[in-house]
């Protein structure tokens, strides 16, 4: 069904509005959406899809925009449901408008996903992810921010095996980011697995990751890859190794009884001889 291509005069508009809205109760914003659809050339049958007081004006707007942008009735009906809020409707509508297939849109056109989660699934498909890749994170247990890190991993060329190491809801988005960065910077799975543990916060993960990236050995990194050390303490141990201190020298201050600032003072003293 195509839009009407003619101007509607005020009398015709009032007649059509009466036909649609007669014996129904709409507020002024809902009425404005009904009138806007008719003025923009939608058929009465199209406007009747959203001329329902169960829809807020924002929901009505999303249905109206779908028709005005050329979506067919089957596509619009995917989201023309009062249980789907306006922001969720926007994500579903934009998926169709951006060329996604019915199968792709239906992966995220589910009210269990909020609009931020829907957006990440939609962006994955729009950026070329396969169904298998999108399904790794198309799960309501992930927050939108977590989904972002998983999606970006695939988009940046990580393998399924690499992404699956951090596609775990036990990791927050910042922890996921540190694991993803490790792979993107060329670390092996063995190296990443040293810190791909939810007992480490993102700062601790960063220090372990940087140790490998700065060419420390597995033995050196494992020496401080212990959750008893905070991120600042780990940094002092890492810097000691990177600046040429021996294992025996580092061991003199690699003790949790020293806070990071005390460790820093000892490290600098050892470096200065």
Coordinates of C-alpha atoms in Angstrom, one line a residue:
X1 CA 0.0 0.0 0.0
X2 CA 1.5 3.3 -1.0
X3 CA 0.8 6.7 0.5
X4 CA -1.8 9.0 -1.0
X5 CA -0.1 11.7 -3.1
X6 CA -2.5 14.6 -2.8
X7 CA -3.0 17.6 -0.5
X8 CA -5.8 17.2 2.0
X9 CA -7.9 20.3 2.6
X10 CA -9.2 21.2 6.0
X11 CA -12.7 19.9 5.4
X12 CA -11.4 16.5 4.1
X13 CA -9.0 16.3 7.0
X14 CA -11.8 16.9 9.6
X15 CA -14.0 14.3 7.9
X16 CA -11.2 11.7 7.9
X17 CA -10.3 12.5 11.5
X18 CA -14.0 12.0 12.5
X19 CA -14.2 8.7 10.7
X20 CA -11.1 7.4 12.6
X21 CA -11.6 9.0 16.0
X22 CA -15.3 8.9 16.4
X23 CA -16.4 7.5 19.8
X24 CA -12.7 7.1 20.8
X25 CA -10.9 9.2 23.4
X26 CA -7.6 10.7 22.5
X27 CA -5.6 13.5 24.1
X28 CA -4.4 16.4 22.0
X29 CA -0.9 14.9 21.3
X30 CA -2.5 11.6 20.1
X31 CA -4.9 13.6 17.9
X32 CA -2.0 15.5 16.5
X33 CA -0.3 12.3 15.4
X34 CA -3.6 11.1 13.7
X35 CA -3.9 14.4 11.8
X36 CA -0.2 14.4 10.9
X37 CA -0.5 11.0 9.3
X38 CA -3.5 12.1 7.2
X39 CA -1.9 15.4 6.2
X40 CA 1.2 13.5 5.1
X41 CA -0.8 11.2 2.8
X42 CA -1.2 8.0 4.8
X43 CA -4.3 5.9 4.0
X44 CA -7.0 5.8 6.6
X45 CA -6.2 2.1 7.0
X46 CA -2.7 2.9 7.9
X47 CA -3.6 5.6 10.4
X48 CA -6.1 3.2 11.9
X49 CA -3.2 0.9 12.8
X50 CA -2.0 3.4 15.4
X51 CA -5.3 5.3 16.1
X52 CA -5.6 3.4 19.4
X53 CA -5.7 5.2 22.8
X54 CA -3.5 2.4 24.2
X55 CA -0.6 3.9 22.3
X56 CA 1.1 7.0 23.6
X57 CA 1.7 9.8 21.2
X58 CA 5.4 8.7 21.0
X59 CA 4.4 5.2 20.1
X60 CA 1.9 6.6 17.5
X61 CA 4.7 8.7 16.0
X62 CA 6.9 5.6 15.5
X63 CA 4.2 3.7 13.7
X64 CA 3.4 6.8 11.6
X65 CA 7.0 7.3 10.7
X66 CA 7.3 3.7 9.7
X67 CA 4.5 4.0 7.1
X68 CA 5.8 7.4 5.9
X69 CA 9.2 5.9 5.3
X70 CA 7.7 3.1 3.2
X71 CA 7.5 0.2 5.6
X72 CA 4.8 -2.3 4.7
X73 CA 2.0 -3.4 7.1
X74 CA 3.9 -6.7 8.0
X75 CA 6.9 -4.7 9.1
X76 CA 5.0 -2.1 11.1
X77 CA 3.0 -4.8 12.8
X78 CA 6.2 -6.2 14.3
X79 CA 6.4 -3.3 16.6
X80 CA 2.8 -1.9 16.6
X81 CA 2.2 -3.3 20.1
X82 CA 1.4 -1.2 23.1
X83 CA 3.8 -3.4 25.2
X84 CA 6.6 -2.1 23.1
X85 CA 7.6 1.4 24.3
X86 CA 8.4 4.3 21.9
X87 CA 12.2 3.9 22.2
X88 CA 12.0 0.2 21.5
X89 CA 9.7 0.9 18.5
X90 CA 12.3 3.3 17.2
X91 CA 15.0 0.7 17.1
X92 CA 12.8 -1.8 15.4
X93 CA 11.6 0.7 12.8
X94 CA 15.2 1.9 12.1
X95 CA 16.3 -1.7 11.6
X96 CA 13.7 -2.1 8.8
X97 CA 14.5 1.3 7.3
X98 CA 18.2 0.5 7.2
X99 CA 17.6 -2.7 5.2
X100 CA 17.6 -5.4 7.8
X101 CA 15.6 -8.5 7.0
X102 CA 12.6 -9.7 8.9
X103 CA 14.7 -12.5 10.4
X104 CA 17.3 -10.1 11.7
X105 CA 14.8 -7.7 13.2
X106 CA 12.9 -10.4 14.9
X107 CA 16.1 -11.4 16.8
X108 CA 15.8 -8.2 18.9
X109 CA 12.1 -7.2 18.5
X110 CA 11.3 -8.6 21.9
X111 CA 10.2 -6.6 24.9
X112 CA 12.7 -8.4 27.1
X113 CA 15.3 -6.2 25.5
X114 CA 15.4 -2.5 26.4
X115 CA 16.1 0.1 23.6
X116 CA 19.8 0.2 24.4
X117 CA 20.1 -3.5 24.0
X118 CA 18.1 -3.5 20.8
X119 CA 20.3 -0.8 19.4
X120 CA 23.5 -2.9 19.9
X121 CA 21.9 -5.9 18.2
X122 CA 20.6 -3.7 15.3
X123 CA 24.0 -2.1 14.9
X124 CA 25.7 -5.5 14.8
X125 CA 23.6 -6.6 11.8
X126 CA 23.9 -3.3 10.1
X127 CA 27.7 -3.5 10.4
X128 CA 27.8 -6.9 8.8
X129 CA 27.8 -9.4 11.7
X130 CA 26.4 -12.8 11.0
X131 CA 23.5 -14.3 12.8
X132 CA 25.8 -16.6 14.8
X133 CA 27.9 -13.6 15.9
X134 CA 24.9 -11.5 16.9
X135 CA 23.4 -14.3 18.9
X136 CA 26.5 -14.4 21.1
X137 CA 25.3 -11.2 22.8
X138 CA 21.6 -11.1 21.9
X139 CA 20.7 -12.1 25.4
X140 CA 18.9 -10.0 27.9
X141 CA 21.4 -11.0 30.7
X142 CA 23.8 -8.5 29.1
X143 CA 23.5 -4.8 29.6
X144 CA 23.7 -2.6 26.5
X145 CA 27.2 -1.5 27.5
X146 CA 28.3 -5.1 27.7
X147 CA 26.7 -5.9 24.3
X148 CA 28.7 -3.0 22.9
X149 CA 32.0 -4.5 23.9
X150 CA 31.1 -7.9 22.4
X151 CA 29.8 -6.4 19.2
X152 CA 32.9 -4.2 18.8
X153 CA 35.1 -7.3 19.3
X154 CA 33.6 -9.0 16.3
X155 CA 33.6 -5.8 14.2
X156 CA 37.3 -5.4 15.0
X157 CA 38.1 -8.8 13.7
X158 CA 38.3 -11.0 16.8
X159 CA 37.4 -14.7 16.3
X160 CA 34.5 -16.4 17.9
X161 CA 36.8 -18.2 20.4
X162 CA 38.4 -14.9 21.5
X163 CA 35.1 -13.1 21.9
X164 CA 33.5 -16.0 23.8
X165 CA 36.3 -15.7 26.5
X166 CA 34.8 -12.3 27.6
X167 CA 31.2 -12.7 26.5
X168 CA 30.2 -13.6 30.0
X169 CA 27.8 -11.6 32.1
X170 CA 30.1 -12.0 35.1
X171 CA 32.3 -9.4 33.5
X172 CA 31.2 -5.7 33.5
X173 CA 31.7 -3.7 30.4
X174 CA 35.0 -2.2 31.6
X175 CA 36.4 -5.7 32.3
X176 CA 35.2 -6.9 28.9
X177 CA 37.0 -3.9 27.3
X178 CA 40.3 -4.9 28.9
X179 CA 40.1 -8.5 27.7
X180 CA 39.1 -7.3 24.2
X181 CA 42.0 -4.8 24.1
X182 CA 44.4 -7.6 24.9
X183 CA 43.3 -9.6 21.9
X184 CA 43.3 -6.5 19.7
X185 CA 46.8 -5.7 20.8
X186 CA 48.0 -9.2 19.8
X187 CA 48.1 -11.1 23.1
X188 CA 47.6 -14.8 22.9
X189 CA 44.7 -16.7 24.5
X190 CA 47.1 -18.0 27.2
X191 CA 48.2 -14.5 28.1
X192 CA 44.6 -13.1 28.2
X193 CA 43.4 -16.0 30.3
X194 CA 45.8 -14.9 33.1
X195 CA 43.6 -11.9 33.7
X196 CA 40.2 -12.9 32.2
X197 CA 38.9 -13.6 35.7
X198 CA 36.0 -11.6 37.3
X199 CA 38.0 -11.4 40.6
X200 CA 40.1 -8.8 38.9
X201 CA 38.6 -5.3 38.4
X202 CA 39.3 -3.4 35.2
X203 CA 42.3 -1.5 36.7
X204 CA 44.0 -4.7 37.8
X205 CA 43.3 -6.3 34.4
X206 CA 44.8 -3.3 32.7
X207 CA 48.1 -3.7 34.6
X208 CA 48.3 -7.4 33.8
X209 CA 47.5 -6.7 30.1
X210 CA 50.2 -3.9 29.9
X211 CA 52.8 -6.2 31.4
X212 CA 52.4 -8.6 28.5
X213 CA 52.2 -5.8 26.0
X214 CA 55.5 -4.4 27.4
X215 CA 57.1 -7.8 26.9
X216 CA 57.3 -9.1 30.5
X217 CA 57.6 -12.8 30.8
X218 CA 54.7 -15.1 31.9
X219 CA 56.7 -15.7 35.2
X220 CA 57.0 -11.9 35.8
X221 CA 53.3 -11.2 35.1
X222 CA 52.0 -14.1 37.1
X223 CA 54.1 -12.8 40.0
X224 CA 51.8 -9.8 40.4
X225 CA 48.6 -11.2 38.8
X226 CA 47.1 -11.8 42.2
X227 CA 43.9 -10.1 43.3
X228 CA 45.4 -9.4 46.7
X229 CA 47.3 -6.5 45.0
X230 CA 45.3 -3.5 43.9
X231 CA 45.8 -1.9 40.6
X232 CA 48.2 0.8 41.9
X233 CA 50.3 -1.9 43.7
X234 CA 50.4 -4.0 40.5
X235 CA 51.6 -1.0 38.6
X236 CA 54.6 -0.6 40.9
X237 CA 55.6 -4.2 40.5
X238 CA 55.1 -4.1 36.8
X239 CA 57.2 -0.9 36.5
X240 CA 60.0 -2.5 38.6
X241 CA 60.3 -5.4 36.1
X242 CA 60.1 -3.1 33.1
X243 CA 62.9 -0.9 34.5
X244 CA 65.3 -3.8 35.0
X245 CA 64.8 -4.8 38.6
X246 CA 65.5 -8.4 39.4
X247 CA 63.0 -10.8 40.8
X248 CA 64.8 -10.6 44.2
X249 CA 64.6 -6.8 44.2
X250 CA 61.0 -6.7 43.3
X251 CA 60.2 -9.2 46.0
X252 CA 61.4 -6.8 48.6
X253 CA 58.4 -4.6 48.1
X254 CA 55.9 -6.9 46.4
X255 CA 54.0 -7.4 49.6
X256 CA 50.4 -6.4 50.2
X257 CA 51.4 -4.8 53.5
X258 CA 52.8 -1.9 51.5
X259 CA 50.3 0.4 49.8
X260 CA 51.0 1.5 46.3
X261 CA 52.7 4.8 47.3
X262 CA 55.1 2.9 49.7
X263 CA 55.9 0.4 46.9
X264 CA 56.6 3.3 44.6
X265 CA 59.1 4.8 47.0
X266 CA 60.9 1.5 47.5
X267 CA 61.0 0.8 43.7
X268 CA 62.5 4.2 43.0
X269 CA 65.1 3.8 45.7
X270 CA 66.1 0.4 44.1
X271 CA 66.2 1.9 40.6
X272 CA 68.5 4.7 41.8
X273 CA 70.9 2.3 43.5

